[in-house]
Each structure stands twice: as structure tokens, then as C-alpha cells.
């Protein structure tokens, strides 16, 4: 079961073309993390400049210029800055169903159905050490350019280029038959349940003992489990999420800083100000003044 509160609510594209492109960035002025979420679409990221940490399900990847990341449907993912470095990246998000035929054919049976059914494993990272990298990167760039310019019949071209993109993955043996791990799947679901609980209750007091019950773990084992799979402690994650929600409220409401601090689960305004400045390098007031409407809504 997927945690609905972690699901991204944004609609990507429309009924005619369920496909969208986004140009994103993290820098030291808006140095928040893009918090953990999931969606039903596949997501393909190309890093344009800089470096950032991308977390997918239970694994962490540091991506730099030119790297490609493929996030399969329903995967938990989040993005974190690395040493406050500026990073820009392009994102393609689309529903795999747009490539299916209304009639059963060889392409569906041999290639797309196994991906949709989780029988074939998509590559996660594609870099310039792998065969076919240049063609794959160029095909993604062409798709993004096609979407941005939107010439006549661009929808047809995008669809044809997506077929070409997947043909390159298969041609270069980058899509493989999947070896499933029930332990990994179970751990992923426990992480989803935990994050869902945090996202539903971040505005309240959150003792670790209460959060641990979502996994049916002891507090001690839960703390080790969480740190192992997310790379930070549970308390650190709660604060990161609360600060992300606070930054959103600072940019989208006229509520006072005191109101926002209490609404996002901080029992002390001074503690909120301290953590906020540690993360964003500026005070909440300065953030509101300099970053109005720059919050990346995920």
C-alpha cells in the first residue's frame, strides 16, 4: 500500500499529453530540500550544472553535471543540497501508459508491460562511463527542447522520441530482468508508513517512541533503521520537513513568524529561528523578503 500523504498532488501534463518538463534549481539563497514524495509517473532527471544528493527509495546518489537519474513509478524520492552547492537540473515526468497501444502488440508485450509490471529493472543512474550515454543524453535533451519550443505536432515528436529513448536503453542492455527482494520491499513500505505518519503529524509533538510504532519496532531499533535507510536521524528528518513546510508558509501566507513556528511543530520561536538560520543561512524574516514565491512545491 502506498502512503497517500506522500503522494505528489501535482498533475503532470494533461489528458491529451500526460507529459511535463520542469527546470529546477537549488542554491544557497533557497537552500531547502525537496522533501520525500512519490507519484505514479516515471521521472527522468538530467543534471545541468553543479551537484546534489538524490535519494530514491532506500538508496542515496550524488549526481553531478551530465548525470542521468531514472526514477520508476511509485518510488519514494527526495533531493538535498550538497555543501550548499548550486545545482540545476531538468525533469521529465510522464505516464508510461502514453506509450501503450490500444491494441496488444510486440512493443507492449516485450518492452513496456514488463516495466509496468516491475518485471524489468530500469537503470537508476546513467553516466558517461556507460555504453550509449551520448545518444541517450542527446535524446533526452531533444525531448526537453521539443516540449519547451512546442512547434506544430510537438506531441507526435515527443512520443516518437520517447520510443527512441527506451529503445536505446534496451539496445545498450541497461534494462534488465528484475531480481526482487522481499526484504527491500518490506523496508521500503515501512519507510513510507513512517514518513506518512510524520507528514500527517509534523505540527504536533512527535516522540520517537510514537513514530517507531508505525514499523512495530522498538525505539532503539527504529532509530538505527531510520538512520541506515535515510542517512539522517529521525529527529533531523522531522526538523527538515518542518522547516520545508515553514518556508512554504513564509512564501505563501502573511502569517506571523510566531504563528508559523507553532503551526509547523516548533514549541519555541527562538529554537525555530536558530534551526531556520542554520539551514537557510538567513533568518525567517529575511527569507520571506528575499525569496517570495520561490518555494519549489513538490
GROMACS .gro file of C-alpha atoms in nm:
model
  298
    1UNK     CA    1   0.000   0.000   0.000
    2UNK     CA    2   0.135   0.344  -0.092
    3UNK     CA    3   0.120   0.628   0.160
    4UNK     CA    4  -0.124   0.879   0.016
    5UNK     CA    5   0.012   1.173   0.214
    6UNK     CA    6   0.350   1.134   0.046
    7UNK     CA    7   0.189   1.133  -0.297
    8UNK     CA    8   0.259   1.439  -0.506
    9UNK     CA    9  -0.069   1.609  -0.597
   10UNK     CA   10   0.057   1.798  -0.899
   11UNK     CA   11  -0.094   1.692  -1.232
   12UNK     CA   12   0.180   1.638  -1.490
   13UNK     CA   13   0.067   1.736  -1.838
   14UNK     CA   14  -0.295   1.678  -1.934
   15UNK     CA   15  -0.530   1.415  -2.075
   16UNK     CA   16  -0.406   1.478  -2.429
   17UNK     CA   17  -0.037   1.466  -2.337
   18UNK     CA   18   0.038   1.325  -1.987
   19UNK     CA   19   0.392   1.461  -2.002
   20UNK     CA   20   0.566   1.762  -1.846
   21UNK     CA   21   0.912   1.915  -1.824
   22UNK     CA   22   1.041   2.115  -1.528
   23UNK     CA   23   1.361   2.318  -1.490
   24UNK     CA   24   1.468   2.315  -1.124
   25UNK     CA   25   1.743   2.450  -0.904
   26UNK     CA   26   1.875   2.456  -0.550
   27UNK     CA   27   2.114   2.729  -0.441
   28UNK     CA   28   2.237   2.896  -0.124
   29UNK     CA   29   1.955   3.153  -0.131
   30UNK     CA   30   1.681   2.889  -0.146
   31UNK     CA   31   1.873   2.601   0.006
   32UNK     CA   32   1.580   2.388   0.115
   33UNK     CA   33   1.546   2.020   0.041
   34UNK     CA   34   1.278   1.877  -0.186
   35UNK     CA   35   1.106   1.651   0.061
   36UNK     CA   36   1.025   1.285   0.013
   37UNK     CA   37   0.729   1.215  -0.214
   38UNK     CA   38   0.614   0.973  -0.484
   39UNK     CA   39   0.390   0.973  -0.790
   40UNK     CA   40   0.253   0.727  -1.042
   41UNK     CA   41   0.461   0.863  -1.329
   42UNK     CA   42   0.816   0.784  -1.431
   43UNK     CA   43   1.063   1.069  -1.372
   44UNK     CA   44   1.383   1.127  -1.567
   45UNK     CA   45   1.634   1.383  -1.440
   46UNK     CA   46   1.940   1.527  -1.614
   47UNK     CA   47   2.178   1.738  -1.406
   48UNK     CA   48   2.271   2.051  -1.596
   49UNK     CA   49   2.518   2.209  -1.355
   50UNK     CA   50   2.651   2.153  -1.006
   51UNK     CA   51   2.589   1.867  -0.765
   52UNK     CA   52   2.306   1.743  -0.540
   53UNK     CA   53   2.206   1.437  -0.343
   54UNK     CA   54   1.912   1.243  -0.486
   55UNK     CA   55   1.753   0.977  -0.267
   56UNK     CA   56   1.545   0.705  -0.430
   57UNK     CA   57   1.366   0.457  -0.205
   58UNK     CA   58   1.640   0.331   0.030
   59UNK     CA   59   1.945   0.450  -0.163
   60UNK     CA   60   2.134   0.778  -0.194
   61UNK     CA   61   2.310   0.906  -0.508
   62UNK     CA   62   2.532   1.210  -0.557
   63UNK     CA   63   2.471   1.341  -0.909
   64UNK     CA   64   2.683   1.593  -1.095
   65UNK     CA   65   2.691   1.764  -1.437
   66UNK     CA   66   2.564   1.538  -1.713
   67UNK     CA   67   2.439   1.254  -1.492
   68UNK     CA   68   2.100   1.100  -1.568
   69UNK     CA   69   1.867   0.964  -1.299
   70UNK     CA   70   1.563   0.747  -1.376
   71UNK     CA   71   1.301   0.719  -1.102
   72UNK     CA   72   1.050   0.443  -1.162
   73UNK     CA   73   0.678   0.494  -1.084
   74UNK     CA   74   0.575   0.482  -0.716
   75UNK     CA   75   0.933   0.527  -0.589
   76UNK     CA   76   0.995   0.748  -0.288
   77UNK     CA   77   1.239   1.023  -0.380
   78UNK     CA   78   1.381   1.345  -0.242
   79UNK     CA   79   1.659   1.593  -0.320
   80UNK     CA   80   1.912   1.754  -0.086
   81UNK     CA   81   2.181   2.016  -0.148
   82UNK     CA   82   2.545   1.912  -0.108
   83UNK     CA   83   2.756   2.163   0.089
   84UNK     CA   84   2.516   2.442  -0.019
   85UNK     CA   85   2.633   2.399  -0.379
   86UNK     CA   86   2.421   2.547  -0.654
   87UNK     CA   87   2.261   2.279  -0.869
   88UNK     CA   88   2.032   2.299  -1.172
   89UNK     CA   89   1.857   2.003  -1.333
   90UNK     CA   90   1.587   1.922  -1.585
   91UNK     CA   91   1.300   1.685  -1.514
   92UNK     CA   92   1.073   1.489  -1.747
   93UNK     CA   93   0.767   1.339  -1.579
   94UNK     CA   94   0.523   1.125  -1.775
   95UNK     CA   95   0.283   0.836  -1.754
   96UNK     CA   96   0.417   0.520  -1.917
   97UNK     CA   97   0.064   0.448  -2.034
   98UNK     CA   98   0.102   0.715  -2.303
   99UNK     CA   99   0.334   0.474  -2.487
  100UNK     CA  100   0.094   0.181  -2.476
  101UNK     CA  101  -0.109   0.088  -2.781
  102UNK     CA  102  -0.486   0.042  -2.770
  103UNK     CA  103  -0.421  -0.298  -2.927
  104UNK     CA  104  -0.178  -0.554  -2.789
  105UNK     CA  105   0.142  -0.554  -2.991
  106UNK     CA  106   0.502  -0.667  -2.962
  107UNK     CA  107   0.623  -0.337  -2.816
  108UNK     CA  108   0.377  -0.360  -2.531
  109UNK     CA  109   0.432  -0.729  -2.458
  110UNK     CA  110   0.812  -0.735  -2.490
  111UNK     CA  111   0.912  -0.396  -2.356
  112UNK     CA  112   0.657  -0.177  -2.176
  113UNK     CA  113   0.440  -0.431  -1.993
  114UNK     CA  114   0.744  -0.582  -1.814
  115UNK     CA  115   0.846  -0.232  -1.699
  116UNK     CA  116   0.494  -0.151  -1.580
  117UNK     CA  117   0.465  -0.490  -1.408
  118UNK     CA  118   0.800  -0.441  -1.236
  119UNK     CA  119   0.950  -0.744  -1.410
  120UNK     CA  120   1.217  -0.540  -1.587
  121UNK     CA  121   1.451  -0.316  -1.388
  122UNK     CA  122   1.512   0.034  -1.526
  123UNK     CA  123   1.863   0.172  -1.475
  124UNK     CA  124   1.882   0.428  -1.195
  125UNK     CA  125   2.199   0.617  -1.285
  126UNK     CA  126   2.330   0.666  -1.638
  127UNK     CA  127   2.661   0.848  -1.668
  128UNK     CA  128   2.924   0.896  -1.937
  129UNK     CA  129   3.100   0.572  -1.840
  130UNK     CA  130   2.812   0.364  -1.976
  131UNK     CA  131   2.761   0.246  -2.333
  132UNK     CA  132   2.519   0.458  -2.531
  133UNK     CA  133   2.540   0.752  -2.291
  134UNK     CA  134   2.581   1.023  -2.556
  135UNK     CA  135   2.284   0.904  -2.762
  136UNK     CA  136   2.068   0.865  -2.451
  137UNK     CA  137   2.158   1.209  -2.313
  138UNK     CA  138   2.102   1.372  -2.652
  139UNK     CA  139   1.763   1.204  -2.690
  140UNK     CA  140   1.652   1.344  -2.353
  141UNK     CA  141   1.779   1.691  -2.446
  142UNK     CA  142   1.588   1.676  -2.774
  143UNK     CA  143   1.267   1.576  -2.594
  144UNK     CA  144   1.303   1.864  -2.346
  145UNK     CA  145   1.377   2.111  -2.626
  146UNK     CA  146   1.078   1.985  -2.822
  147UNK     CA  147   0.849   2.036  -2.521
  148UNK     CA  148   0.985   2.384  -2.445
  149UNK     CA  149   0.952   2.514  -2.802
  150UNK     CA  150   0.621   2.339  -2.884
  151UNK     CA  151   0.629   2.351  -3.262
  152UNK     CA  152   0.338   2.213  -3.462
  153UNK     CA  153   0.284   1.841  -3.388
  154UNK     CA  154   0.533   1.851  -3.099
  155UNK     CA  155   0.323   1.586  -2.921
  156UNK     CA  156   0.393   1.339  -3.201
  157UNK     CA  157   0.763   1.413  -3.190
  158UNK     CA  158   0.781   1.375  -2.811
  159UNK     CA  159   0.610   1.038  -2.829
  160UNK     CA  160   0.837   0.917  -3.108
  161UNK     CA  161   1.146   1.036  -2.918
  162UNK     CA  162   1.032   0.856  -2.602
  163UNK     CA  163   1.008   0.532  -2.801
  164UNK     CA  164   1.359   0.602  -2.927
  165UNK     CA  165   1.482   0.671  -2.572
  166UNK     CA  166   1.354   0.336  -2.444
  167UNK     CA  167   1.493   0.156  -2.749
  168UNK     CA  168   1.837   0.294  -2.657
  169UNK     CA  169   1.804   0.163  -2.302
  170UNK     CA  170   1.720  -0.185  -2.427
  171UNK     CA  171   1.977  -0.173  -2.708
  172UNK     CA  172   2.255  -0.095  -2.460
  173UNK     CA  173   2.141  -0.362  -2.211
  174UNK     CA  174   2.053  -0.103  -1.949
  175UNK     CA  175   1.710  -0.255  -1.877
  176UNK     CA  176   1.739  -0.594  -1.711
  177UNK     CA  177   1.513  -0.864  -1.573
  178UNK     CA  178   1.449  -0.774  -1.212
  179UNK     CA  179   1.561  -0.980  -0.914
  180UNK     CA  180   1.314  -0.893  -0.641
  181UNK     CA  181   1.396  -0.872  -0.272
  182UNK     CA  182   1.105  -0.909  -0.032
  183UNK     CA  183   1.319  -0.764   0.247
  184UNK     CA  184   1.391  -0.449   0.048
  185UNK     CA  185   1.024  -0.413  -0.048
  186UNK     CA  186   0.917  -0.456   0.315
  187UNK     CA  187   1.172  -0.198   0.432
  188UNK     CA  188   1.052   0.049   0.168
  189UNK     CA  189   0.691   0.012   0.281
  190UNK     CA  190   0.794   0.067   0.644
  191UNK     CA  191   0.979   0.384   0.546
  192UNK     CA  192   0.672   0.503   0.353
  193UNK     CA  193   0.449   0.438   0.655
  194UNK     CA  194   0.691   0.625   0.882
  195UNK     CA  195   0.723   0.929   0.656
  196UNK     CA  196   0.349   0.936   0.601
  197UNK     CA  197   0.298   0.949   0.979
  198UNK     CA  198   0.548   1.234   1.011
  199UNK     CA  199   0.388   1.430   0.726
  200UNK     CA  200   0.043   1.391   0.884
  201UNK     CA  201   0.155   1.486   1.235
  202UNK     CA  202   0.455   1.719   1.199
  203UNK     CA  203   0.257   2.006   1.353
  204UNK     CA  204   0.226   1.814   1.681
  205UNK     CA  205   0.481   1.682   1.928
  206UNK     CA  206   0.642   1.371   1.776
  207UNK     CA  207   0.816   1.143   2.027
  208UNK     CA  208   1.038   0.884   1.859
  209UNK     CA  209   0.854   0.613   2.052
  210UNK     CA  210   0.528   0.708   1.878
  211UNK     CA  211   0.686   0.718   1.532
  212UNK     CA  212   0.850   0.378   1.591
  213UNK     CA  213   0.507   0.218   1.632
  214UNK     CA  214   0.442   0.270   1.259
  215UNK     CA  215   0.703  -0.001   1.195
  216UNK     CA  216   0.628  -0.211   1.503
  217UNK     CA  217   0.990  -0.159   1.607
  218UNK     CA  218   1.143  -0.081   1.943
  219UNK     CA  219   1.261   0.279   1.972
  220UNK     CA  220   1.627   0.171   1.971
  221UNK     CA  221   1.597  -0.049   1.660
  222UNK     CA  222   1.380   0.207   1.482
  223UNK     CA  223   1.640   0.483   1.527
  224UNK     CA  224   1.909   0.260   1.371
  225UNK     CA  225   1.673   0.151   1.090
  226UNK     CA  226   1.576   0.509   1.003
  227UNK     CA  227   1.935   0.640   1.002
  228UNK     CA  228   2.053   0.345   0.791
  229UNK     CA  229   1.796   0.395   0.517
  230UNK     CA  230   1.757   0.775   0.507
  231UNK     CA  231   2.106   0.884   0.602
  232UNK     CA  232   1.986   1.120   0.876
  233UNK     CA  233   1.826   1.066   1.216
  234UNK     CA  234   1.451   1.069   1.255
  235UNK     CA  235   1.464   1.392   1.457
  236UNK     CA  236   1.674   1.555   1.185
  237UNK     CA  237   1.422   1.448   0.920
  238UNK     CA  238   1.129   1.583   1.125
  239UNK     CA  239   1.306   1.919   1.153
  240UNK     CA  240   1.391   1.924   0.781
  241UNK     CA  241   1.028   1.859   0.693
  242UNK     CA  242   0.900   2.118   0.942
  243UNK     CA  243   1.141   2.377   0.802
  244UNK     CA  244   1.029   2.296   0.446
  245UNK     CA  245   0.666   2.349   0.548
  246UNK     CA  246   0.760   2.668   0.733
  247UNK     CA  247   0.941   2.807   0.427
  248UNK     CA  248   0.632   2.738   0.219
  249UNK     CA  249   0.409   2.923   0.467
  250UNK     CA  250   0.653   3.214   0.475
  251UNK     CA  251   0.621   3.249   0.099
  252UNK     CA  252   0.250   3.179   0.056
  253UNK     CA  253   0.085   3.338   0.361
  254UNK     CA  254   0.101   3.657   0.566
  255UNK     CA  255   0.105   3.468   0.896
  256UNK     CA  256   0.349   3.591   1.156
  257UNK     CA  257   0.673   3.406   1.216
  258UNK     CA  258   0.549   3.311   1.563
  259UNK     CA  259   0.230   3.160   1.417
  260UNK     CA  260   0.426   2.969   1.155
  261UNK     CA  261   0.674   2.832   1.407
  262UNK     CA  262   0.396   2.687   1.623
  263UNK     CA  263   0.190   2.564   1.325
  264UNK     CA  264   0.488   2.364   1.200
  265UNK     CA  265   0.554   2.191   1.530
  266UNK     CA  266   0.819   2.412   1.690
  267UNK     CA  267   0.737   2.483   2.055
  268UNK     CA  268   0.992   2.764   2.076
  269UNK     CA  269   1.023   3.058   1.837
  270UNK     CA  270   1.389   3.106   1.929
  271UNK     CA  271   1.463   2.739   1.852
  272UNK     CA  272   1.275   2.770   1.521
  273UNK     CA  273   1.477   3.080   1.429
  274UNK     CA  274   1.802   2.904   1.521
  275UNK     CA  275   1.731   2.592   1.309
  276UNK     CA  276   1.597   2.801   1.021
  277UNK     CA  277   1.911   3.014   1.005
  278UNK     CA  278   2.134   2.704   1.027
  279UNK     CA  279   1.959   2.553   0.725
  280UNK     CA  280   1.883   2.854   0.505
  281UNK     CA  281   2.173   3.079   0.619
  282UNK     CA  282   1.925   3.366   0.670
  283UNK     CA  283   1.651   3.443   0.922
  284UNK     CA  284   1.284   3.361   0.853
  285UNK     CA  285   1.214   3.734   0.807
  286UNK     CA  286   1.497   3.771   0.553
  287UNK     CA  287   1.383   3.454   0.375
  288UNK     CA  288   1.031   3.594   0.337
  289UNK     CA  289   1.164   3.923   0.199
  290UNK     CA  290   1.415   3.777  -0.048
  291UNK     CA  291   1.252   3.452  -0.161
  292UNK     CA  292   0.887   3.541  -0.204
  293UNK     CA  293   0.721   3.290  -0.440
  294UNK     CA  294   1.044   3.095  -0.497
  295UNK     CA  295   0.942   2.789  -0.294
  296UNK     CA  296   0.958   2.471  -0.501
  297UNK     CA  297   0.626   2.298  -0.438
  298UNK     CA  298   0.662   1.923  -0.453
   0.00000   0.00000   0.00000
